[in-house]
Coordinates of C-alpha atoms and ligand atoms in Angstrom, one line a residue:
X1 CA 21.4 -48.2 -25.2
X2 CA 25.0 -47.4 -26.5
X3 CA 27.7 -48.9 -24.1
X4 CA 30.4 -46.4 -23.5
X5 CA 33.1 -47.4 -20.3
X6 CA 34.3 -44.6 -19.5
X7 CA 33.6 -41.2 -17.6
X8 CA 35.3 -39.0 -20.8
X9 CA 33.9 -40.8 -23.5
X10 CA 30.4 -40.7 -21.7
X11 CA 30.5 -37.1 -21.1
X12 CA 32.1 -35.9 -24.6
X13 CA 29.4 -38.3 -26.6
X14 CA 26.7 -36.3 -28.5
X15 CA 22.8 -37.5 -27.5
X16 CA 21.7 -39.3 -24.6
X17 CA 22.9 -41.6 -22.4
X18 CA 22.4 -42.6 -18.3
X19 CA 25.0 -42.2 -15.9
X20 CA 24.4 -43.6 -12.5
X21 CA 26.5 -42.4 -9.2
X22 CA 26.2 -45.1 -6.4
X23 CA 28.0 -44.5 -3.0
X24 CA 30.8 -47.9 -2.2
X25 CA 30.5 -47.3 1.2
X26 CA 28.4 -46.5 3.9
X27 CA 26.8 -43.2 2.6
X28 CA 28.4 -39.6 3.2
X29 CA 31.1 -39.8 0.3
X30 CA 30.1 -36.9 -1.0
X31 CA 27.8 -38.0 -3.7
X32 CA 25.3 -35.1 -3.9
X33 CA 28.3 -32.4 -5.2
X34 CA 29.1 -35.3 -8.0
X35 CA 25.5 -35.0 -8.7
X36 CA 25.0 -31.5 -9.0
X37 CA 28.1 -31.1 -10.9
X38 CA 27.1 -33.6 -13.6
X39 CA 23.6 -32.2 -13.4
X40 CA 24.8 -29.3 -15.4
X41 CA 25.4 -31.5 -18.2
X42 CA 22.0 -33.7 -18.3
X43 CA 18.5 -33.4 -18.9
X44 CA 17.0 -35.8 -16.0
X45 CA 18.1 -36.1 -12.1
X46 CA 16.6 -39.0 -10.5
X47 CA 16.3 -40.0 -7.2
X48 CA 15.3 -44.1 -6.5
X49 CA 16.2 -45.1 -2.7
X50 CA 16.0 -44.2 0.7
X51 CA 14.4 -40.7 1.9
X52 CA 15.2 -38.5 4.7
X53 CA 17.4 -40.2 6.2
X54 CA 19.7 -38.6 3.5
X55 CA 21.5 -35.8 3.7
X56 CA 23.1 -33.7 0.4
X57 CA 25.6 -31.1 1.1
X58 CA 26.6 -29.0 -1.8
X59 CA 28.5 -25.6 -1.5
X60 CA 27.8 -23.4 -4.7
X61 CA 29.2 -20.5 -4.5
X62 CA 30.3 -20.3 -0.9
X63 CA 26.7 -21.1 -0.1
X64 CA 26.0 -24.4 1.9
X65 CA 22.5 -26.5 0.3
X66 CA 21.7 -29.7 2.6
X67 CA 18.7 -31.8 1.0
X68 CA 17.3 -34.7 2.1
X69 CA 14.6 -35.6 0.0
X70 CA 14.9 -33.6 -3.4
X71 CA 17.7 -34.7 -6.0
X72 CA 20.8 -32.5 -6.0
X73 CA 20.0 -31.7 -9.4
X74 CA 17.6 -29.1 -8.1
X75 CA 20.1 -26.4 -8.2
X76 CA 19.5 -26.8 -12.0
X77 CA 16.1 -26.6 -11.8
X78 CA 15.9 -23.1 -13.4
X79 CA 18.3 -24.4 -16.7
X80 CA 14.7 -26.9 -17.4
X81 CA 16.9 -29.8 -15.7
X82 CA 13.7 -32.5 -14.3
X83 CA 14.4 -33.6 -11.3
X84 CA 12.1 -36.9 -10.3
X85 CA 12.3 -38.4 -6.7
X86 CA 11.4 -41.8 -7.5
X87 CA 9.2 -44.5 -6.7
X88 CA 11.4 -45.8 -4.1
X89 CA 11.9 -43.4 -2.4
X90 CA 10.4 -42.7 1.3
X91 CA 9.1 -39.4 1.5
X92 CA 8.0 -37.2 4.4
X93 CA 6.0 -34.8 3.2
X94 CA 6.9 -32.3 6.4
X95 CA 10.7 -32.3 5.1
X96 CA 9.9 -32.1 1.1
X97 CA 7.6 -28.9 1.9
X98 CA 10.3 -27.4 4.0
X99 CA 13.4 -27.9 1.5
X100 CA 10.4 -26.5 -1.2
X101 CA 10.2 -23.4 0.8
X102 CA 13.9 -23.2 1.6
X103 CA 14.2 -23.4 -2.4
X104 CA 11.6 -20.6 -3.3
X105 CA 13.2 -18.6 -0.3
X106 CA 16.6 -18.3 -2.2
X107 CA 15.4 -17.4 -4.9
X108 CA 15.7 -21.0 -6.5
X109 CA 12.8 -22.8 -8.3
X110 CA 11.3 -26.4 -8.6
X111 CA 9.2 -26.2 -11.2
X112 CA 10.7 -29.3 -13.5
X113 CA 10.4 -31.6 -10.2
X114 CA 8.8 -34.2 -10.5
X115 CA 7.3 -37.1 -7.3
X116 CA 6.3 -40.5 -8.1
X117 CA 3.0 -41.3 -7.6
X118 CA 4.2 -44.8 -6.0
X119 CA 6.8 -43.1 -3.6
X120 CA 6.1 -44.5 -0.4
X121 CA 4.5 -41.9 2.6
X122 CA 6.1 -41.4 5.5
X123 CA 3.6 -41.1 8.5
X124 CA 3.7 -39.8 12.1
X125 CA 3.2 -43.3 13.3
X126 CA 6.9 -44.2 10.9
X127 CA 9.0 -41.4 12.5
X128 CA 7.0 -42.3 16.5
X129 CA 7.8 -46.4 15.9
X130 CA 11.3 -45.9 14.7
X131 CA 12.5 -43.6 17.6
X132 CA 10.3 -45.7 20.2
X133 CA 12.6 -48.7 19.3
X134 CA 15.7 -46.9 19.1
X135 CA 14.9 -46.1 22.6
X136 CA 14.4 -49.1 24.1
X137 CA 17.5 -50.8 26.0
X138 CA 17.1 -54.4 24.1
X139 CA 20.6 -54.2 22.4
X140 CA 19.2 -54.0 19.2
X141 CA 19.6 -50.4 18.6
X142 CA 20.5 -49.6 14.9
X143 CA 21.6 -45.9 15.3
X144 CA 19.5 -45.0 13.1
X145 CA 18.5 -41.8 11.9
X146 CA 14.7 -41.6 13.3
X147 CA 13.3 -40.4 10.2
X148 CA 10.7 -43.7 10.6
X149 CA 12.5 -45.4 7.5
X150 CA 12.5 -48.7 8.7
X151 CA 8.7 -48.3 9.6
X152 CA 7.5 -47.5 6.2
X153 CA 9.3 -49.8 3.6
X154 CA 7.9 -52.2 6.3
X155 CA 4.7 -51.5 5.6
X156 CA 5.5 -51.4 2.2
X157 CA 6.0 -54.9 2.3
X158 CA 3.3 -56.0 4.8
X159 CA 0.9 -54.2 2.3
X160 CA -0.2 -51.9 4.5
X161 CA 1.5 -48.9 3.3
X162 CA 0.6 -45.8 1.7
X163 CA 1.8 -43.6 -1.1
X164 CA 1.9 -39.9 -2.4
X165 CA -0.9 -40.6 -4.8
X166 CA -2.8 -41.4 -1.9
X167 CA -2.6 -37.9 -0.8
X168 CA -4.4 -37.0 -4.4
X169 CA -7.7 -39.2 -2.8
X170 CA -9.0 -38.0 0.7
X171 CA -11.3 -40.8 0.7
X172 CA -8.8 -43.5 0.0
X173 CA -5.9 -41.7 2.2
X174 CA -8.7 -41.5 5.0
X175 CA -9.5 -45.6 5.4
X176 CA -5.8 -46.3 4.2
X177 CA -4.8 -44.3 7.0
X178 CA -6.7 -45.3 9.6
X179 CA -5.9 -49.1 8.6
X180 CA -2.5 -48.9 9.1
X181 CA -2.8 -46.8 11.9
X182 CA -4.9 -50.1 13.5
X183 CA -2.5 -51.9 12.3
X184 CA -0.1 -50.8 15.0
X185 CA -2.1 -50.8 17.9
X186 CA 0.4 -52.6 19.9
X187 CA 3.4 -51.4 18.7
X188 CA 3.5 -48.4 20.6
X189 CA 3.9 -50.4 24.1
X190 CA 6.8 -48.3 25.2
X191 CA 6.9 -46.3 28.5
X192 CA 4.3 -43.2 28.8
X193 CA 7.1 -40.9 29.5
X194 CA 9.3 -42.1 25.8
X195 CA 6.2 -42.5 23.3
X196 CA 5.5 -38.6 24.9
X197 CA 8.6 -37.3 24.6
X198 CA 8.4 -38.0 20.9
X199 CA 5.3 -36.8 20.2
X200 CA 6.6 -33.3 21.9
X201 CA 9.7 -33.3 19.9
X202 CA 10.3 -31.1 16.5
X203 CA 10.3 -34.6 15.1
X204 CA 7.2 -34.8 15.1
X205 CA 6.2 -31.2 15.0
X206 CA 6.4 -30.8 18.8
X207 CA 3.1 -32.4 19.6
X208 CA 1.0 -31.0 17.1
X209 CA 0.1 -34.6 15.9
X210 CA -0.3 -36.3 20.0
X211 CA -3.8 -35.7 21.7
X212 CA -4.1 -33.3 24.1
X213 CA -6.5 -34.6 27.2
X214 CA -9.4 -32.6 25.6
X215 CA -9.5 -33.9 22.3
X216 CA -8.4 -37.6 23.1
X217 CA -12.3 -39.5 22.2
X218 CA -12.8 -42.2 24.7
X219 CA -14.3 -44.4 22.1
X220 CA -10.9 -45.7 20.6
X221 CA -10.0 -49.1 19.8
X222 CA -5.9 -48.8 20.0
X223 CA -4.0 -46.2 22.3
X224 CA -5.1 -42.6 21.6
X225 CA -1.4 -41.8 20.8
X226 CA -2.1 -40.0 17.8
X227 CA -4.3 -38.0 16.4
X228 CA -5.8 -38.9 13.1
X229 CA -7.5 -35.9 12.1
X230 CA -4.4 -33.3 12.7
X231 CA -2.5 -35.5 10.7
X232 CA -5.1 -35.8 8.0
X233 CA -5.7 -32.6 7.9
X234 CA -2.2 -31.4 7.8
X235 CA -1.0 -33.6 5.3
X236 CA -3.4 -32.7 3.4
X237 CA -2.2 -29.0 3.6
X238 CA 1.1 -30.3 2.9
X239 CA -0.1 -31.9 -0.3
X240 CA -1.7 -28.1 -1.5
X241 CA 2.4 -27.3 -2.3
X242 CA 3.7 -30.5 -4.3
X243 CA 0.5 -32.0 -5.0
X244 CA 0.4 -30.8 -8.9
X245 CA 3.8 -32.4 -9.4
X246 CA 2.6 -36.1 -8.1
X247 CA 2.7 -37.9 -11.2
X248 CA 3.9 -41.4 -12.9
X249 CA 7.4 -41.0 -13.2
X250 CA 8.7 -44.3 -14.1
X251 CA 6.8 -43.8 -17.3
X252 CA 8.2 -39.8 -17.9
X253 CA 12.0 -41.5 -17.6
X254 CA 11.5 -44.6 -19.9
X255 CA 9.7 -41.8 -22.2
X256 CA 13.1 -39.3 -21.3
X257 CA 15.4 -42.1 -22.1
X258 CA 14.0 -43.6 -25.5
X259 CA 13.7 -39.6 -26.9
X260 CA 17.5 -39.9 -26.4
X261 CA 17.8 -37.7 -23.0
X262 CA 20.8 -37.4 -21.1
X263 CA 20.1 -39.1 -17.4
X264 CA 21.7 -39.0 -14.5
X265 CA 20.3 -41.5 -11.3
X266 CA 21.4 -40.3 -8.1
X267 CA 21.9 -42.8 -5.3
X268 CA 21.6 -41.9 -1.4
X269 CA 23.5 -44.0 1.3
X270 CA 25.8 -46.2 0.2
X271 CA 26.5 -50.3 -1.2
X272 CA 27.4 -51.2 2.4
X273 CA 24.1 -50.0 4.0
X274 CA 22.3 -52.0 1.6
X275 CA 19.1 -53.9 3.2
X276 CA 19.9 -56.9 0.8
X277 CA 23.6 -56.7 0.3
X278 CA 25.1 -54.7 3.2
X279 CA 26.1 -55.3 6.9
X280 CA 22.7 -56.5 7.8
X281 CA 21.5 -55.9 10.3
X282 CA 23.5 -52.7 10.5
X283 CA 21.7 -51.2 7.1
X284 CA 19.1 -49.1 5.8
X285 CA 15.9 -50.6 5.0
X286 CA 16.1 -49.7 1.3
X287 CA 18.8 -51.1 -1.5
X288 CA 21.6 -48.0 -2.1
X289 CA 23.3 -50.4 -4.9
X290 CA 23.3 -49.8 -8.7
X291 CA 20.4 -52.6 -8.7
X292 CA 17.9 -50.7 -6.1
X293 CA 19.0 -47.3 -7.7
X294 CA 17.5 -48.5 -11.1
X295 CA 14.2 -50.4 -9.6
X296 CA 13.7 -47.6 -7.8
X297 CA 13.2 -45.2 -10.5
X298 CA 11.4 -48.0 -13.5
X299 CA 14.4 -49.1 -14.9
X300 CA 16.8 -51.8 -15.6
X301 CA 20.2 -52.8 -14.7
X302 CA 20.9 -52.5 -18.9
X303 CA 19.2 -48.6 -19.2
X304 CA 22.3 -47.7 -17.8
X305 CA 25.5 -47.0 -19.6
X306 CA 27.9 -46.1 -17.1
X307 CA 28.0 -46.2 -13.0
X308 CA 30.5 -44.2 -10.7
X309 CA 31.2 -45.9 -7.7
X310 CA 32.0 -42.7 -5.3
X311 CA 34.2 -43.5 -2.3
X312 CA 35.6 -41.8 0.3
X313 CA 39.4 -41.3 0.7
X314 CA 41.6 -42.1 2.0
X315 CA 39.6 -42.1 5.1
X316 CA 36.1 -44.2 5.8
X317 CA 33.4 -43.5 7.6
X318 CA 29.5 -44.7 9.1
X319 CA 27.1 -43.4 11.1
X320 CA 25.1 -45.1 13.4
X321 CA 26.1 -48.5 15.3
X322 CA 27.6 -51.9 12.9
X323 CA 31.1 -53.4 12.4
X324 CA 34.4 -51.1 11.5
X325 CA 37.1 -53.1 11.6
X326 CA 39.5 -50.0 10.7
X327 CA 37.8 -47.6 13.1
X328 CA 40.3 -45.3 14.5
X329 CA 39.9 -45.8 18.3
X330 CA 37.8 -48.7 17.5
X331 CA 34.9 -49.4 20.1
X332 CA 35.5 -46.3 21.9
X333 CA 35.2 -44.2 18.8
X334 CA 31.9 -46.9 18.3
X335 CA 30.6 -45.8 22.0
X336 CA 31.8 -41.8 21.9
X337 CA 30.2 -40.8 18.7
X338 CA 27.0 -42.7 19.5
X339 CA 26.7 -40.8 22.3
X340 CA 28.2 -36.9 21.9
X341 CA 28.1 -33.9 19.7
X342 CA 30.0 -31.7 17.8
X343 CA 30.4 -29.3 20.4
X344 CA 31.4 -32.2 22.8
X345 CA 34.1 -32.7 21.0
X346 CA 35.6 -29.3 20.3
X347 CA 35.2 -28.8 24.2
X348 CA 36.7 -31.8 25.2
X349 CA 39.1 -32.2 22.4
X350 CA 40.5 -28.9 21.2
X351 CA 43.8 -29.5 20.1
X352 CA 43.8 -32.7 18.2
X353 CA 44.9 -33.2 14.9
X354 CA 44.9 -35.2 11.9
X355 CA 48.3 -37.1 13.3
X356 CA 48.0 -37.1 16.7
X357 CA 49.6 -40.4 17.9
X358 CA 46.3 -41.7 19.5
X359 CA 44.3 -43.7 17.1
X360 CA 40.9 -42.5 18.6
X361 CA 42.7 -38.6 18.8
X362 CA 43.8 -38.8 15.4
X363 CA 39.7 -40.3 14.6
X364 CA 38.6 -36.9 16.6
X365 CA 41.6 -34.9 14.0
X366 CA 40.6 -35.8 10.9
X367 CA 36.4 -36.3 12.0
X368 CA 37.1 -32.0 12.5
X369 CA 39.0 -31.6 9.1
X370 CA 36.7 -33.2 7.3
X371 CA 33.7 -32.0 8.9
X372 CA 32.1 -35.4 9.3
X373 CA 28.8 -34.9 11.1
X374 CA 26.1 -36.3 10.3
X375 CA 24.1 -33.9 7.6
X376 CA 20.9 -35.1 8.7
X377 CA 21.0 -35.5 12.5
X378 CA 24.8 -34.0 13.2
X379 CA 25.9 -37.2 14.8
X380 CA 30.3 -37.3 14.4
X381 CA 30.6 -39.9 11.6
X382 CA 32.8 -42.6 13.5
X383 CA 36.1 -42.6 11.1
X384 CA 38.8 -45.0 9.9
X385 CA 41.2 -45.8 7.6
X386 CA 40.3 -46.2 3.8
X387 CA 39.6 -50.0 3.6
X388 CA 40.3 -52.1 -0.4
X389 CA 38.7 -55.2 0.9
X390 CA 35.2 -53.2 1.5
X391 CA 36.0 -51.6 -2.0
X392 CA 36.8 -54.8 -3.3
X393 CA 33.2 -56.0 -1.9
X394 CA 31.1 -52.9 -3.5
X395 CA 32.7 -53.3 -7.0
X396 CA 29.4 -55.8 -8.2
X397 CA 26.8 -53.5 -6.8
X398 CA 28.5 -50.7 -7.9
X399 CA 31.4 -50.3 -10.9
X400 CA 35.3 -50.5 -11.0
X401 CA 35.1 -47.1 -12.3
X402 CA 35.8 -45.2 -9.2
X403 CA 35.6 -41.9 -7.7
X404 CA 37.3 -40.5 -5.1
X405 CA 36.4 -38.0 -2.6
X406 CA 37.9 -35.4 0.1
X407 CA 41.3 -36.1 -0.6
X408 CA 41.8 -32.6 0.7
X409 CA 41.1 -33.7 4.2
X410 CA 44.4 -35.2 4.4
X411 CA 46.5 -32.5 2.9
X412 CA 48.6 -32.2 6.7
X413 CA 48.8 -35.8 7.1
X414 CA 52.2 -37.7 7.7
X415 CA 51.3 -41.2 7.4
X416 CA 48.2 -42.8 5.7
X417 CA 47.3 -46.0 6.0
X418 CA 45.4 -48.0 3.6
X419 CA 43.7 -51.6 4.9
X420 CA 44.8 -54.4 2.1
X421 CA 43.1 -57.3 3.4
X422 CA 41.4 -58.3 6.9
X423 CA 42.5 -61.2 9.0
X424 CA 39.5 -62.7 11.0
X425 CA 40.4 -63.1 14.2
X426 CA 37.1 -64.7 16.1
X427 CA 36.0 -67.9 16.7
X428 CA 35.5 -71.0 14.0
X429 CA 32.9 -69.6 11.9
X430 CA 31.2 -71.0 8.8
X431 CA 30.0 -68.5 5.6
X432 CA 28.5 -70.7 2.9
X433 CA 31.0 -72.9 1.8
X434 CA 34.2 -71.5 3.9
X435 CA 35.1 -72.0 7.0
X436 CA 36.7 -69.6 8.7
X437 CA 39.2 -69.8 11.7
X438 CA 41.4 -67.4 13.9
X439 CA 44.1 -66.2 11.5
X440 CA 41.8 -66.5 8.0
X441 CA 43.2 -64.1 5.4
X442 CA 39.9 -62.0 3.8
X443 CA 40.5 -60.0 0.5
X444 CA 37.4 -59.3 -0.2
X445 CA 35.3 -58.1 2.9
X446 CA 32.4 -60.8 4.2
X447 CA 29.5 -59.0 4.6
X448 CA 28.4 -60.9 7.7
X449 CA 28.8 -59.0 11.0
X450 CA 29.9 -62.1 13.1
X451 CA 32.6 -62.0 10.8
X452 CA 33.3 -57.9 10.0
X453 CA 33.2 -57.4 13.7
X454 CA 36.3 -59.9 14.5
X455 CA 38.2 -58.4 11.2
X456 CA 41.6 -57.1 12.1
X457 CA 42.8 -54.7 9.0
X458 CA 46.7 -55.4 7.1
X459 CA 47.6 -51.9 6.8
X460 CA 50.2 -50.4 3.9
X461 CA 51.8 -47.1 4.8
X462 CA 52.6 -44.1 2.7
X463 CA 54.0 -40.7 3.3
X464 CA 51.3 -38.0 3.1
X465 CA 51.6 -35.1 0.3
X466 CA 51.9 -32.5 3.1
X467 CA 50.6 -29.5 0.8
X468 CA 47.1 -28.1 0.2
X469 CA 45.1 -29.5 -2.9
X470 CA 42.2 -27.6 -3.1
X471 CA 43.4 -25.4 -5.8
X472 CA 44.5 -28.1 -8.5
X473 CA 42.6 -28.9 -11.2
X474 CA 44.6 -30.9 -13.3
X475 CA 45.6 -34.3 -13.0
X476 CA 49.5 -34.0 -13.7
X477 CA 49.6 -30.7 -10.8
X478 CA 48.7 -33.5 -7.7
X479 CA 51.4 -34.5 -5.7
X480 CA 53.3 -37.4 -6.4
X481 CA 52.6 -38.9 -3.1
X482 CA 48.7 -38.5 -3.1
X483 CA 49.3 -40.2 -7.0
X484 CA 51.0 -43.3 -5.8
X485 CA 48.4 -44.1 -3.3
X486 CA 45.3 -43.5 -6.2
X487 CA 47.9 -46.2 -8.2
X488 CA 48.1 -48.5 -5.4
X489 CA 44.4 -48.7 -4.8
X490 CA 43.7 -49.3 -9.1
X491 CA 46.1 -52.2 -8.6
X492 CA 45.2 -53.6 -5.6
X493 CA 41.3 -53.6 -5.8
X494 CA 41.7 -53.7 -10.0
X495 CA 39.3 -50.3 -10.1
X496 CA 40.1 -47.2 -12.6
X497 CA 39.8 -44.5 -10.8
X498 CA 38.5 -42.0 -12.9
X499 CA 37.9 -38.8 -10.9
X500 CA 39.4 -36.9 -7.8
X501 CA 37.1 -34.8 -5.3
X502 CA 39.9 -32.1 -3.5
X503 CA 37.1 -29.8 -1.8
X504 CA 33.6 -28.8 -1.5
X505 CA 33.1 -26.6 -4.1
X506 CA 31.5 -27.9 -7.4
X507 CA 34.6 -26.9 -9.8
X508 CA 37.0 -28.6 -6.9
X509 CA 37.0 -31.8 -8.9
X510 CA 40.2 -33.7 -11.1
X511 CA 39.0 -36.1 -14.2
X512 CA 41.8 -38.2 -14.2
Ligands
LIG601 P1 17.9 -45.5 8.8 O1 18.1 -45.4 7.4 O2 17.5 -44.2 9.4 O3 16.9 -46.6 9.2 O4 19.2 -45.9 9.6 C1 19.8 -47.2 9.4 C2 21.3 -47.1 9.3 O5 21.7 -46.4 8.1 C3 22.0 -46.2 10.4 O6 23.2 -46.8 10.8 C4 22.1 -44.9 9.8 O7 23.1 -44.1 10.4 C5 22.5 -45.3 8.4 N1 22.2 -44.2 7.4 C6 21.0 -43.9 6.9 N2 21.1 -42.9 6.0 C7 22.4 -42.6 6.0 C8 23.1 -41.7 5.2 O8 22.6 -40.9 4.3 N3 24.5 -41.7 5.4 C9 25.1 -42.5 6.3 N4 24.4 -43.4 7.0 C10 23.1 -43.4 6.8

């Protein structure tokens, strides 16, 4: 491995070389245009975290992609680019055979991807146990995203699990299968009406998978919930469209890299979802930082020569429920966009802006300019200000080499408002070896939610740009105004922030 530092030097060097692009934050920075923009400049995209629960927009060409499961290097598939969805990944094989099709039906192909043969399999009985307990009224709802996530890197650790080689072995998939299908017997205790109203939704294929009361055998051990041999039997159909490109791929990228290839590693969510690192309990069940990017594709910390650490600005967002502390509207921001829509809000909110005077109006404002909703289940991204303490936090599971995203969104905005440091404001409170007490200065964000959810932000306040950005490409063309803030937050979190996003299009991008 030859250590290069920075983005230019990285992408001007002759031979090969892996770049990794983590999300700081919690997921949505915009990560999958990053991708598909350096894509264009590497042989191998891979993918090593999370699964469905993902969602990667990229506009080529006026043309929106989403993808949740395939690398956003796929749009480079036809150029020979291999894209590899890695070992620990999640993958449902109902969403990877749609986004194939959605592929072939644009014309585009797939035939350099590549699927880990230790990728773990996400079942009905995953997608039916994660929306059961998101249902229930215990006040330990996640907001998660229902695409039975948590479920399956569960049973990757109870050793229960399955994976896509599994679907390669009908015998093997068949008692594997059924096994941790027993396994679960009384987790589906929920009320008739719920566990039915799953089974009937398009989540899981509107009831194709449930029994009907003619084919529900009376001989069965656990509740006749699901039905085994639809499921077999359709992933099995599933399998007759990726099957051929189930292989091992943590062997094909250590056999990339020592040839000298160019590789890119593609992370989904973000550092502050992390299930080891992150706002736990508020957090994916997979590791989004540079460290479970690597594992999840067979390498190692060292394989990789530089890491981007992509962050929204100079706005935040997060999805699903978890500590804010710079949420605009705070809890009722939390409580509206847990439970409304887009169309919700355009009804009930048509002429807010991105400076309305209200903090939750002005959340709703810029939420609509920047089109934050959810690209996997459309759920309005709860929004605040851009935070340097929670930057400060992702810099060792990430890089100080930063960058920035949707700067654009702000282009009418007056005032922005950047968080410096948090001031706890909750009762006494112990982390490790400090105490904390009502008034405690925090400059680097505690990742503990008794202590992010009694965080009160230290704003600093700068005069917007007020003119569109979308058009500039060059570094010494952007507002003065937008410049001084990218200044303040190098010096304040000590990050070099080495690229500006100012739109969706691939080419709307600034190397600074
Ligand atoms: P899960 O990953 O579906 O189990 O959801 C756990 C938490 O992670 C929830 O708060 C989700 O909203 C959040 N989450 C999962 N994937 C993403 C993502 O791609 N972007 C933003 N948040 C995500």
């Amino acid at each position: 491995m030859t250590t290069t530092n920075s983005l230019k030097q990285f992408l001007r060097r002759k031979g090969g070389g892996t770049l990794a692009v983590v999300d700081g934050g919690w997921g949505d920075s915009g990560k999958g245009k990053l991708v598909d923009y350096f894509a264009g400049d590497v042989d191998v995209v891979a993918r090593g975290t999370g699964g469905a629960n993902a969602g990667h927009t990229i506009v080529l060409n006026g043309k929106t992609f989403i993808f949740h499961l395939v690398p956003a290097g796929i749009l480079r598939d036809s150029d020979g680019v291999i894209n590899i969805i890695g070992s620990g990944v999640a993958i449902d094989p109902a969403v990877l055979v749609r986004e194939l099709k959605k592929l072939e039906s644009e014309g585009m192909t797939y035939a350099n991807l590549r699927i880990s043969k230790n990728a773990k399999l996400v079942l009905p009985q995953h997608i039916l146990l994660d929306r059961l307990r998101e249902s229930a009224a215990d006040g330990k709802k996640i907001g998660t995203t229902g695409r039975g996530i948590g479920p399956v890197y569960e049973d990757h650790v109870a050793r229960i699990g399955l994976v896509m080689n599994d679907l390669l072995n009908p015998e093997s998939f068949r008692s594997k299968f059924e096994k941790n299908l027993h396994a679960k017997r009384n987790s589906f205790d929920y009320p008739f009406e719920i566990t039915q109203g799953i089974i009937f939704s398009t989540a899981l294929r509107s009831g194709l998978y449930g029994y009907t009361d003619e084919s529900r055998p009376s001989y069965l051990k656990y509740p006749p919930i699901l039905n085994e041999k639809v499921i077999e039997r359709e992933y099995f159909e599933y399998a007759k469209t990726f099957g051929h490109l189930i292989c091992d791929t943590d062997d094909l990228l250590v056999k990339k890299q020592q040839s000298g290839a160019r590789i890119l590693l593609e992370g989904a969510q973000g550092v502050l979802l992390s299930v080891d690192y992150g706002s736990y309990p508020y957090v994916t069940s997979s590791d989004p930082t540079l460290a479970g990017l690597v594992r999840g594709v067979g390498l190692r910390d060292r394989d990789v020569d530089l890491t981007l650490n992509v962050v929204k600005a100079f706005y935040t967002t997060r999805v699903g429920d978890g500590p804010f502390p710079t949420e605009l509207g705070g809890a009722a921001s939390r409580y509206w966009c847990a439970s409304h829509s887009k169309s919700d809000e355009t009804e009930k909110f048509p002429h807010t802006h991105v400076n309305y005077w209200d903090p939750f109006l002005q959340g709703v404002g810029i939420r609509v300019a920047g089109s934050e909703y959810g690209a996997t289940t459309g759920r309005p991204r709860r929004v605040g200000w851009f935070d340097i303490p929670l930057l400060r936090f992702s810099l060792r599971y990430a890089s100080t080499q930063v960058v920035l995203t949707k700067l654009d969104v702000l282009d009418a905005c007056k005032v922005i408002k950047i968080a410096t440091k948090h001031i706890y404001r909750g009762p006494t409170y112990t982390v490790g070896s400090e105490t904390l007490t009502d008034g405690s200065e925090i400059k680097t964000a505690i990742m503990d939610t008794a202590v992010l959810s009694h965080c009160e932000p230290v704003y600093a306040e700068f005069p917007g740009w007020l003119e569109p950005i979308g058009h500039i490409r060059s570094a010494n063309k952007l507002p003065k105004n937008l410049m001084r803030i990218v200044r303040f937050i190098e010096k304040e979190a000590g990050v070099e922030v080495v690229m500006l996003s100012v739109g969706p299009d691939r080419e709307q991008l600034i190397m600074l």
